[in-house]
XYZ file of C-alpha atoms in Angstrom:
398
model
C 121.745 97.513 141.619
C 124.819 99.512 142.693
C 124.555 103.050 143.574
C 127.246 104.869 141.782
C 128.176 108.483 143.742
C 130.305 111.413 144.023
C 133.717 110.869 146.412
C 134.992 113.190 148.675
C 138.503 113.664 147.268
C 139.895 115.921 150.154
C 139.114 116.857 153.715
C 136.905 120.065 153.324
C 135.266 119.124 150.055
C 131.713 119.417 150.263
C 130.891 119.786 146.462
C 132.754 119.575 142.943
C 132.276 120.176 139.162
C 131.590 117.277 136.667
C 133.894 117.245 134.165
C 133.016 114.483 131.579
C 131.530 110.408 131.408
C 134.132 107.816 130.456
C 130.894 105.869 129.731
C 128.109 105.996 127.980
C 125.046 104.552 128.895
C 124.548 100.861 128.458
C 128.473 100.308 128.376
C 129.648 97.309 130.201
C 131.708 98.546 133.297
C 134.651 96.061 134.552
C 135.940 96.450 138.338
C 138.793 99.029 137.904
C 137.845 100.942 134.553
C 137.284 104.593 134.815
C 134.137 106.242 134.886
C 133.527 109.452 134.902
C 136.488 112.868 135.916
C 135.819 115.242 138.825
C 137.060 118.330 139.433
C 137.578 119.481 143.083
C 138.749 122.839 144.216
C 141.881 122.305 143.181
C 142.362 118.880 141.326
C 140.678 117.111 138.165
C 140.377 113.683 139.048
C 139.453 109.778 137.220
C 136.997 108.470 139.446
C 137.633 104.065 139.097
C 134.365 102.085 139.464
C 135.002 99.353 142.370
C 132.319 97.117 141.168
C 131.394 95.640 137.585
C 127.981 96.009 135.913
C 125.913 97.668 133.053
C 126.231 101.759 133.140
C 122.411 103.176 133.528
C 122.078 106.729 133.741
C 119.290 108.518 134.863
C 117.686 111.788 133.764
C 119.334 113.422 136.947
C 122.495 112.396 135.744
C 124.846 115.329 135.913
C 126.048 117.372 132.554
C 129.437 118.521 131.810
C 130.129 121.859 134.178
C 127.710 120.889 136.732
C 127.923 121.645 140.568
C 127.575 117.960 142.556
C 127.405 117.169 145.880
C 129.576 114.438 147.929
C 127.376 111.657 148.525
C 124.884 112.646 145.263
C 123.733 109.599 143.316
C 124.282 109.979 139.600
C 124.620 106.693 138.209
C 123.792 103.159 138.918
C 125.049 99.943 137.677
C 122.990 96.562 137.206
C 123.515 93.199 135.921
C 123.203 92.426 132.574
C 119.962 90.369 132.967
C 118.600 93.035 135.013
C 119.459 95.748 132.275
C 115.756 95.349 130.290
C 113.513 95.526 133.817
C 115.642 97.877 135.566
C 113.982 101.364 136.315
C 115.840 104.050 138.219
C 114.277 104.871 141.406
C 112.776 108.438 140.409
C 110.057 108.903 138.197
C 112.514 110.672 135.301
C 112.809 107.935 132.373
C 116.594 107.449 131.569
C 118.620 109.353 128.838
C 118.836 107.159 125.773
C 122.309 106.660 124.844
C 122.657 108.658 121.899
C 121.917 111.587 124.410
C 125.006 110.757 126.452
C 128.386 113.015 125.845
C 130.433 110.938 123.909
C 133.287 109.049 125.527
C 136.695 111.638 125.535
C 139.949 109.852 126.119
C 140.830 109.448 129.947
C 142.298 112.268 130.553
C 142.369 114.871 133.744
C 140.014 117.945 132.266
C 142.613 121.090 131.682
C 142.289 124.605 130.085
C 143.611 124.229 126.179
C 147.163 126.438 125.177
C 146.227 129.674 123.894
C 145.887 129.114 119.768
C 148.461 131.114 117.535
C 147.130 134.093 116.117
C 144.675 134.071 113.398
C 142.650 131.602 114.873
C 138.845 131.929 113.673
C 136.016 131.848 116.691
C 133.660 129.407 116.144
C 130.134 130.653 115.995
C 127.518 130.264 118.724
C 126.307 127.402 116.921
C 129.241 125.241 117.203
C 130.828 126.655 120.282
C 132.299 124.676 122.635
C 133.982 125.557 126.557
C 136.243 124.046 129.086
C 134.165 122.432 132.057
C 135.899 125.046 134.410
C 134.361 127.690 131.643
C 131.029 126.225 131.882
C 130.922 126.583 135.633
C 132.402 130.296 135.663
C 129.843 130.987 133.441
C 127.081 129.135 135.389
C 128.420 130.547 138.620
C 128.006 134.693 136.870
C 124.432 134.598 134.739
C 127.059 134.843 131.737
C 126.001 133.050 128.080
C 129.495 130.981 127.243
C 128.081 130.384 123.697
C 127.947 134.302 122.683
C 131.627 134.774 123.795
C 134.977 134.625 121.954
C 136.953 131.766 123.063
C 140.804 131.710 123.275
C 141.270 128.435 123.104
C 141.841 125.786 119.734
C 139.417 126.230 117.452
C 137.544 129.133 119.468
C 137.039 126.787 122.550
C 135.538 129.262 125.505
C 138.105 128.924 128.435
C 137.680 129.923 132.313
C 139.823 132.884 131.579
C 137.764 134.529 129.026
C 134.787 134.179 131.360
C 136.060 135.675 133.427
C 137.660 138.269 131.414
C 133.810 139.241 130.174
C 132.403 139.085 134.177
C 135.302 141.606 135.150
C 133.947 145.414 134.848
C 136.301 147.775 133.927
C 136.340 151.070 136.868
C 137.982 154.028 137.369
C 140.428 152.125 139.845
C 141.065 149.171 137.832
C 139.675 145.529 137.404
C 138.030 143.893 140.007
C 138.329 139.765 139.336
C 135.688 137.721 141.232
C 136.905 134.973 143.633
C 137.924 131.479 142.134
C 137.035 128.074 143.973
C 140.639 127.727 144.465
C 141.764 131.291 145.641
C 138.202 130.679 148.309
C 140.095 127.557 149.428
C 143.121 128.461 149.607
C 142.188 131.685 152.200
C 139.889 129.503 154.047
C 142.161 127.095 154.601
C 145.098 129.544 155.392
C 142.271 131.232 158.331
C 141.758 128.244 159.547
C 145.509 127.215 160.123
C 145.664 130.894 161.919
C 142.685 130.469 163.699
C 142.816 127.203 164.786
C 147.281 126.863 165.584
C 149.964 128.428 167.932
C 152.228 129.417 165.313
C 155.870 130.026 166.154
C 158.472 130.892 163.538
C 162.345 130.555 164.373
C 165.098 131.705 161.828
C 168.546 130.613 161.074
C 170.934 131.098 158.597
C 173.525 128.496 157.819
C 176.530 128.353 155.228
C 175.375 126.830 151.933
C 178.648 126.619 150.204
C 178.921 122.767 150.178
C 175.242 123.277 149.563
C 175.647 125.413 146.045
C 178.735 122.977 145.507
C 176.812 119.689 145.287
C 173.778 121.065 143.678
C 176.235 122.780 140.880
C 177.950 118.696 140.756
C 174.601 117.566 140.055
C 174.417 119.799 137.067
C 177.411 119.065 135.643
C 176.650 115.618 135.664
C 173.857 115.709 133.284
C 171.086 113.748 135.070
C 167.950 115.368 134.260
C 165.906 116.634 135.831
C 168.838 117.398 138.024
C 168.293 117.931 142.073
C 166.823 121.391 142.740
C 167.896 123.172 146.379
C 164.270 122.155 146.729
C 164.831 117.919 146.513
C 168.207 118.421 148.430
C 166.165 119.980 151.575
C 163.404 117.404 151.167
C 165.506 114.734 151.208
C 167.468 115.801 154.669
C 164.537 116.996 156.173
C 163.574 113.999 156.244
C 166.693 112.250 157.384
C 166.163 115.331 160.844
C 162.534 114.265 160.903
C 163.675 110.451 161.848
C 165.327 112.134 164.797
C 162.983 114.304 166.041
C 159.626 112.466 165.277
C 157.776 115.047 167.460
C 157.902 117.384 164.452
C 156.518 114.713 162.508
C 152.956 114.848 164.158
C 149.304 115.992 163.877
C 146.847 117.714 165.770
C 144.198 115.295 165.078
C 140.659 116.001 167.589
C 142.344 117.043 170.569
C 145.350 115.152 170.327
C 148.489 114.575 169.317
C 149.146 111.631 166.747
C 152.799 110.733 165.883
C 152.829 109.420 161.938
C 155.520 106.719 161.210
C 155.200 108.089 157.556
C 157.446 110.756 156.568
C 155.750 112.461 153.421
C 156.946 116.102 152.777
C 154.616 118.686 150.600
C 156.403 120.730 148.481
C 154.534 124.670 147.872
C 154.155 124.824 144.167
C 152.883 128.492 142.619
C 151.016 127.651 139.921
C 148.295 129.671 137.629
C 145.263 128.734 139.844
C 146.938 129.475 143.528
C 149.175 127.671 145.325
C 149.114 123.630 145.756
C 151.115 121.746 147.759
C 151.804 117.788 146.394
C 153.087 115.320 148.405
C 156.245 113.611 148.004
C 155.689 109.933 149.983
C 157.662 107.844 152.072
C 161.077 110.166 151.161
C 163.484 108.229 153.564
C 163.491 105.251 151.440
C 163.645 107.614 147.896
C 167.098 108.518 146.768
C 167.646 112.100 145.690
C 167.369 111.451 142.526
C 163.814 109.596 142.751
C 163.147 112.568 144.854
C 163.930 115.118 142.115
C 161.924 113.013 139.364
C 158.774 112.877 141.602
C 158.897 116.531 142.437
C 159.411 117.345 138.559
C 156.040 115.615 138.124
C 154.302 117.085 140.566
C 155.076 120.705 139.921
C 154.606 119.791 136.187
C 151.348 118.312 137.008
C 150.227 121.206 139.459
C 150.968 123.865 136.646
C 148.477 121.536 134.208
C 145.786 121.100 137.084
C 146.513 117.225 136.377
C 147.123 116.606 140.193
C 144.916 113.971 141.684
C 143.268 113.810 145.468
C 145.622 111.116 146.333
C 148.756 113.627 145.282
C 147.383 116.506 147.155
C 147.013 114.415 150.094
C 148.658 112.634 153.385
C 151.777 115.211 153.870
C 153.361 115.486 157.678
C 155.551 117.967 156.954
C 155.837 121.021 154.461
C 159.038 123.048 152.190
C 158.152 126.192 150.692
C 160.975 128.109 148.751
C 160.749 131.689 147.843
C 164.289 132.061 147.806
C 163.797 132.351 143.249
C 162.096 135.684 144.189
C 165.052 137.190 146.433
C 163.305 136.787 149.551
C 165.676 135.688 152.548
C 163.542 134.991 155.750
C 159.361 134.681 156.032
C 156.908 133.343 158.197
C 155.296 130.087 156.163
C 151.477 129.451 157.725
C 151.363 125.952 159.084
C 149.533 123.654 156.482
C 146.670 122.044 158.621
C 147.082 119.448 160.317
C 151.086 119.050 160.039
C 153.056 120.157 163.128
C 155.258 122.573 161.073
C 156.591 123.894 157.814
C 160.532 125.167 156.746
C 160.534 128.293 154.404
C 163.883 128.246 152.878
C 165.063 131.426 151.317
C 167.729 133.008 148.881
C 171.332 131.935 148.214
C 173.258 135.041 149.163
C 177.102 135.458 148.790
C 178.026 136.293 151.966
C 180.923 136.691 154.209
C 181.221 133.356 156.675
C 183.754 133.470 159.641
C 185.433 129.916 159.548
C 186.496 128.276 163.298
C 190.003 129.757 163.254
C 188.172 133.373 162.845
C 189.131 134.010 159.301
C 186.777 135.682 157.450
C 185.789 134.099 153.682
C 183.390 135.076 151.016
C 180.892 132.227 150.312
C 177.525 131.292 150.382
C 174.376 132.067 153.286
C 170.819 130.283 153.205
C 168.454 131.367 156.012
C 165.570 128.420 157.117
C 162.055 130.089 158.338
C 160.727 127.231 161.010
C 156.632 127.613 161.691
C 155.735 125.342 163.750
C 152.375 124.721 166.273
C 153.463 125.250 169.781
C 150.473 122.970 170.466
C 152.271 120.028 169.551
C 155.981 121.180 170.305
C 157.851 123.272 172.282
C 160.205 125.930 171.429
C 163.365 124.032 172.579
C 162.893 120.689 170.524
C 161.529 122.691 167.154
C 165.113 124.204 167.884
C 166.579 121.038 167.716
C 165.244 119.732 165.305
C 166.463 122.929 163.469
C 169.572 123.119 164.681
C 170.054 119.028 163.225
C 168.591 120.270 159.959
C 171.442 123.269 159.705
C 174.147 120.357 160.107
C 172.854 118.185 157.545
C 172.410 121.324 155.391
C 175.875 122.047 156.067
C 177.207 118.708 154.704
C 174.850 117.397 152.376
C 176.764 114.796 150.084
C 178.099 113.123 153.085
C 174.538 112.909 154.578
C 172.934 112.094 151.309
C 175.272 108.521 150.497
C 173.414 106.915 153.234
């Protein structure tokens, strides 16, 4: 008998929602097949079985929408010849298979487009709700099957939970706290809490910068590289210089990581996620533009797994689409620093002979833990970042 349980899929997870069985009960499960999906905080996740057996599921076994702990049992797997004497050990007989939710396509669990207008609401009877619906609902005391669902074919989503939880007062609408909004300020207080955060600020001339990236367009490769994949790219290529920025704080200590895999901030609907990007000094930019097109596509859909979310050493966030120039990015735990790049501005740039030009101005927001570094090498490791900036395409043919 194999005990099948709930992973941890990230750091600080301590519990997740139970999106759907792959399997029914009494399926045949082969090494590698898929089980059952997982939702954490901030990812929906295919959970692989690593052994091979008969699927028995207990009366404990979880539903779709419900809360489960790391660690919790909720499955087990047994030979075949063991299939007729096997008996779970609780005193609950097992769930006939008809009972079992039948098997959905593997698939990451997501909220359904909104339906074109017109669309009837199915009736209590026949009503049916996202798993992230089912767990708002849980969550607020709130009956999912007497509401009027946005989704196809009247299917209840998260949002219009929500929507009926949210009293209306004099002042406006106050929204209760997601998982992923709770996350997301925990883990920000904890990077405050727990780092030395310094920021340092430079602007550079982006001319060759907007040249290249406008190149790129013109030559009709899509996606084509984003400002984005261009600083990921040569951050990297600074990051192989000055490996002390490519560290963690890791229980009292300072680890240096060979790896170089760069999160990129990505705003999406449910808060912001960063996805990792891994080993970028052996990606070319356009690998790194294709992978970063996932992964923000993917992030918007709440399709990103554990894996994805997982393993960065260093972070870009860009609010430069939003007209912001300089800001002070919080350090994503337990990376050594993060670059905030901000808007392209024409500007005026004094060339070396004095003579004053219009052209393009980027300024990079540096955060990182004075813990790990001091303020002269982050500077360096700034200042070598500026000259690759500077003159990408020659520092992007190697």
């Amino acid at each position: 008998m194999i005990e099948i349980t709930i992973p941890r899929l990230g750091w600080s997870m301590e519990e997740g929602t139970f999106s759907e069985w792959l399997k029914r009960d009494g399926d045949w499960v082969e090494k590698g097949d898929m089980l059952f999906v997982l939702e954490s905080d901030k990812a929906a996740q295919e959970i692989e079985s690593f052994e091979s057996g008969v699927l028995r599921l207990p009366a404990s076994a979880p539903s779709v929408g419900q809360v489960v702990s790391v660690g919790q049992v909720i499955g087990y797997l047994v030979a075949r010849e063991e299939v007729e004497s096997f008996v779970p050990p609780e005193t609950a007989p097992l769930q006939p298979a008809a009972a079992q939710p039948e098997p959905m396509a593997a698939k990451v669990a997501t909220e359904e487009k909104i339906p074109e207008a017109g669309v009837a609401v199915v009736g209590a009877e026949k009503a049916t709700a996202s798993p992230r619906a089912r767990r708002a609902a849980n969550e607020r005391g709130i009956d999912w099957k007497l509401l009027s669902g946005s989704g196809r074919d009247g299917r209840v989503r998260e949002r219009d939970v929500l929507a009926a939880a949210v009293p209306a007062t004099e002042k406006g609408l106050s929204a209760p706290l997601s998982a992923t909004r709770r996350t997301i300020a925990e883990r920000m207080l904890a990077s405050v809490r727990a780092t030395a955060p310094v920021t340092l600020t430079t602007k550079i001339d982006a001319g060759n910068l907007v040249n290249l990236r406008a190149q790129f367009k013109l030559a009709g490769k899509e996606p084509p590289p984003t400002i984005t994949d261009i600083v990921v790219k040569l951050a990297a290529k600074a990051l192989s210089s000055h490996p002390n920025m490519n560290a963690r704080w890791q229980e009292g200590s300072i680890v240096r990581v060979d790896e170089i895999q760069i999160g990129i901030a990505v705003d999406t609907d449910a808060g912001l996620l960063v996805p990792v990007i891994r080993d970028v000094p052996t990606l070319g930019i356009i690998q790194i533009a294709e992978r970063s097109h996932s992964l923000i596509e993917k992030a918007r859909a709440r399709r990103l797994t554990g894996f994805e979310l997982t393993g960065g050493t260093f972070t870009v966030t860009n609010l430069g689409m939003y007209g912001i120039d300089a800001f002070t990015p919080i350090i994503n735990l337990p990376e050594t620093a993060i670059l905030g790049v901000g808007a392209i501005r024409r500007d005026a740039i004094v060339l070396d002979d004095d003579r004053i030009v219009p052209g393009h101005s980027l300024t990079l927001s540096l955060t990182f833990d004075h813990r790990l570094v001091d303020g002269a090498p982050a500077a360096r490791f700034l200042q070598s970042l500026r000259k690759l900036l500077e003159n990408p395409a020659a520092s992007l043919v190697d």
